[in-house]
Amino acid sequence: MIGQRVLRVEDKRFLRGEGRYVADIALPFMREAYVLRSPQPHAKIVSFDASAALALEGVDAVYTAADLPASLTPIPCRIPTHGDMTPFLQYPLARDVVRFVGEPIAVIVASSRALAEDAAELVAIEFEPLPVVADAAAALDPATPKMYPPGNIATQWGFDLGKVDDAFAQADIVVEKSFSIQRHSAMPLETRGLIASYDKARSYLEVWGPTKVPHTNRAMLARMLGMRDGDIRFAEPDVGGSFGARGEFYPEDIFIPYFAMKLGKPIRWIEDRQEHFASINHSRECTFDVKASANKDGRITAFDVVLVADLGAYIRTHGDVVPSHAAASFPGPYAIRNYRVKATAALSNKTPSGTLRAPGMFEANFAREQIIDMMAEKLGMDRAEIRRRNLIKPDEMPWYVGTQSVNRPTLFDSGDFPGLFEESVSHFGWSAPLAKGEGPVRRGRGIVALVEPSGFGPFESARIEIDPAGFATIFTGASNQGQGHETMLPQVAAEVLGIAHDRFRVRHGDTAMIPYGGGSYASRTAVMGANAVHRAALAVKAKALAAAAQMLQAKEEELTLDGGRVIVTANPSRFVTLAHIARVLTPGNAELVPAPKDFIKDDHDGLTGEVFLRAIPSGTAVFSVHMADVALDIGTGELKIERYCVSGDVGRAINPMIVEGQLVGGVAQGIGGALLEELAYDEDGNLQTGSFADYLLPSSHEVPRIEALVVEKAKSLSNDLGVKGCGEIGISGVAAVLANAIAHALGTGARPTTLPLTAERLLDLVEPRP
Amino acid sequence: MTTRDVSFTLNGRPATLTVEPRQTLADAVRQHLGLTGTHLGCEHGVCGACTVLLDGDAIRGCLMLAVQAESLSITTIEGASPPEGLGVIQDAMQRHHALQCGFCSPGMVLALEALFAHTPCPGEDEIREAISGNLCRCTGYQPIVAAALSVAEKNRANLGAAAPSA
């Protein structure tokens, strides 16, 4: 079953409109919430008057920070950071100051969402505007007024590996360039939402809507509200995409459940799209100043990087993880020993920043891969050749970059980077001539190589239960936002147990069914979730063989598990099915464990297997190559992607169809980030992006045919299945490869260094102007 | 808030709803009838997740008021699906892995239903145009296009029609 293109079992309900997303759930006596958000980027709240709103029939309550427990702390940062982030944390509802447009100030609860919105218009708030820190440049300027007593910089850190200054002094060439990546976000098609319901008498709070890391966030809610973990159930419904942005512990994750408890009725909050633009974690906004050196033979000798990230108004649960990853992994798949980086996490009056698919890596690849092209140009060397000469070789694995991010060493456990590189270059036909441009059209070709750290721990769990009818249930600690886990995980178990994959069901994301779970991010479901399921299946197999040996009066080594049956290898007519074994192993069944005569004793615990796996901290690493041909109209700035190929060494593809889907979909999302998407602010800190008419997602017209080359060259050496994951490599190299192809098309040394690559920006690069 | 009655044909059966005049068609079918396959992704008419069929044409359920549906015929994904299993377009989408999170899928199916209703054998350009108002964040559209092309191919074989130039 592993390696087969099994069609997804979850598709049927989605295609029939029977998916159950959070907005599709309703509870008796449920009320609807609207979150009143700050229209001000930075201001004191001078007065707040909700009396007119409360007078409206059907309005239950208008809650503010004063209605939250007085002891409530700000939302903690849950990921290790560089330094103390305490001064920059956000309270779930603003107390006396708001620091970004969209910061929650009040929650209006009413009989309908429409009524709650009507009521919001009757709330009178008086603000006293404060000076705005518009961006990172302003944050770094000592003359800018301080948002916080310590200032406008959350933290600074760095690495200084090898002898960078010596390398520059001795190098044959040195190049320098600055790069700027725009603020954008994951933008899943389903907005966020929550339903919270509290059974006060039984002390049981149920919350539907959490995803990505439900167990982690349940623990945070329990800690912040002084509740017991076991008194809270987080349940993941169907989820319309996450791409990294749904796992923060958001302000709503605290106050919606709390106010449901306070009101004594279920509350549903469904974000609208305009709200989403201001309230989902933003991401990516940063600049890189890069200096790099190489010798005449193309050997890169050093990188020196200044990274400044604009993390917005508060540090939230994900801390400085995005620039942290970028700083730790900037050298990419190349054998670079002289590396220096100075990183700054700056604060500004914008929506707080968090993760987005390939966090920090999309950004770093954009800068590094352009610098490498600049060195190739300066050396007069082919752009594939310079990469070839610097890739980490198989015999250099495992490769420790020498950096750490969130307390994890940046370490590549395995890889045949040159092998996949050559296969990709050859598949694409890198050396084949480009079609000539006609009229104002200039054609160019780009190539980038990258490595994506993946499969982070710390742990994952899986439990498999076989019932007496031979059906199986997998309980996974991983969560699901559309990736196909309900199909992929059964494939892994089916491989071991020989039960058809469609006899499995997968339960996920529900803390009432699953005691511990790590969730889904960084391709960890393939790496950690699938390996946990694999070992749980092996545990079921061991238990089945032991029971079958008793049932068949044979030795275990004489038995084989095949096609859902345990057979006597030498005499296949003698067998028992897993269903039969499950029946025998049901607690209370007397066939193998007769009732004791005079004292209680242990019983069977079903045909089940349960495992908890610990990951190595560095996870594994996925190598990928992107290549593209573009046609740029230097009269209009219009860019056409004429060919796009992404390759990835995923170690082992559990379901190649799903892997290809991740790669192609990742590229499409990357095209958005490279060419279209921007959360734009004016100089006064006002968010200018309010709808999909302003924030352009790639449509069927913008995404070209994308070739995905999935290879299984170098299995991961840090897990049983050898898998490496595939969620991030598709998006990670898109801006980089398109920029390199555009620079090649221009052929003048001009280079697109600022994202997104709009027609206007590309026209500015054309010299002389036609 | 005042309400009005609106009567229309919904998924082939008569329906009468009492709605606020400001309520959208998408909200009405979701909230009054529990037909939650019509999704709301933007409520600005851009994303297409709320696509429903109005007398066979794909329209935005979020841009039409429920009261405007008076005497018209509306089909939602629930009405466009067979009683069990998958229809032809849905089946092709599953076979081509043309969905991941599934949030855009009902709208995508209906946009393609509307296309195939008047163009049984569309080419790639016509397919891309037909779904250009339906955003998908997961798939990159390629497998959706491939699924639709496979349906077109099947129709062409059944009809014995010549391949379109597109």
mmCIF file of C-alpha atoms in Angstrom, chain A residues 132-133 209 317 323 407 482 593 628 670 717 725 750 765:
data_model
loop_
_atom_site.group_PDB
_atom_site.id
_atom_site.type_symbol
_atom_site.label_atom_id
_atom_site.label_comp_id
_atom_site.label_asym_id
_atom_site.label_seq_id
_atom_site.Cartn_x
_atom_site.Cartn_y
_atom_site.Cartn_z
ATOM 1 C CA VAL A 132 2.857 55.053 14.734
ATOM 2 C CA VAL A 133 5.849 52.823 14.078
ATOM 3 C CA GLY A 209 -12.686 24.709 15.421
ATOM 4 C CA THR A 317 2.841 32.253 20.403
ATOM 5 C CA PRO A 323 13.451 34.909 11.179
ATOM 6 C CA ASN A 407 16.801 24.982 20.292
ATOM 7 C CA GLY A 482 -6.914 18.887 3.893
ATOM 8 C CA VAL A 593 -8.516 -15.859 29.352
ATOM 9 C CA ALA A 628 11.412 27.781 -14.694
ATOM 10 C CA GLY A 670 4.356 30.408 -4.078
ATOM 11 C CA LEU A 717 18.023 7.780 8.260
ATOM 12 C CA GLY A 725 7.893 15.092 3.944
ATOM 13 C CA ALA A 750 19.250 44.173 -13.295
ATOM 14 C CA LEU A 765 14.060 47.137 -14.090
#
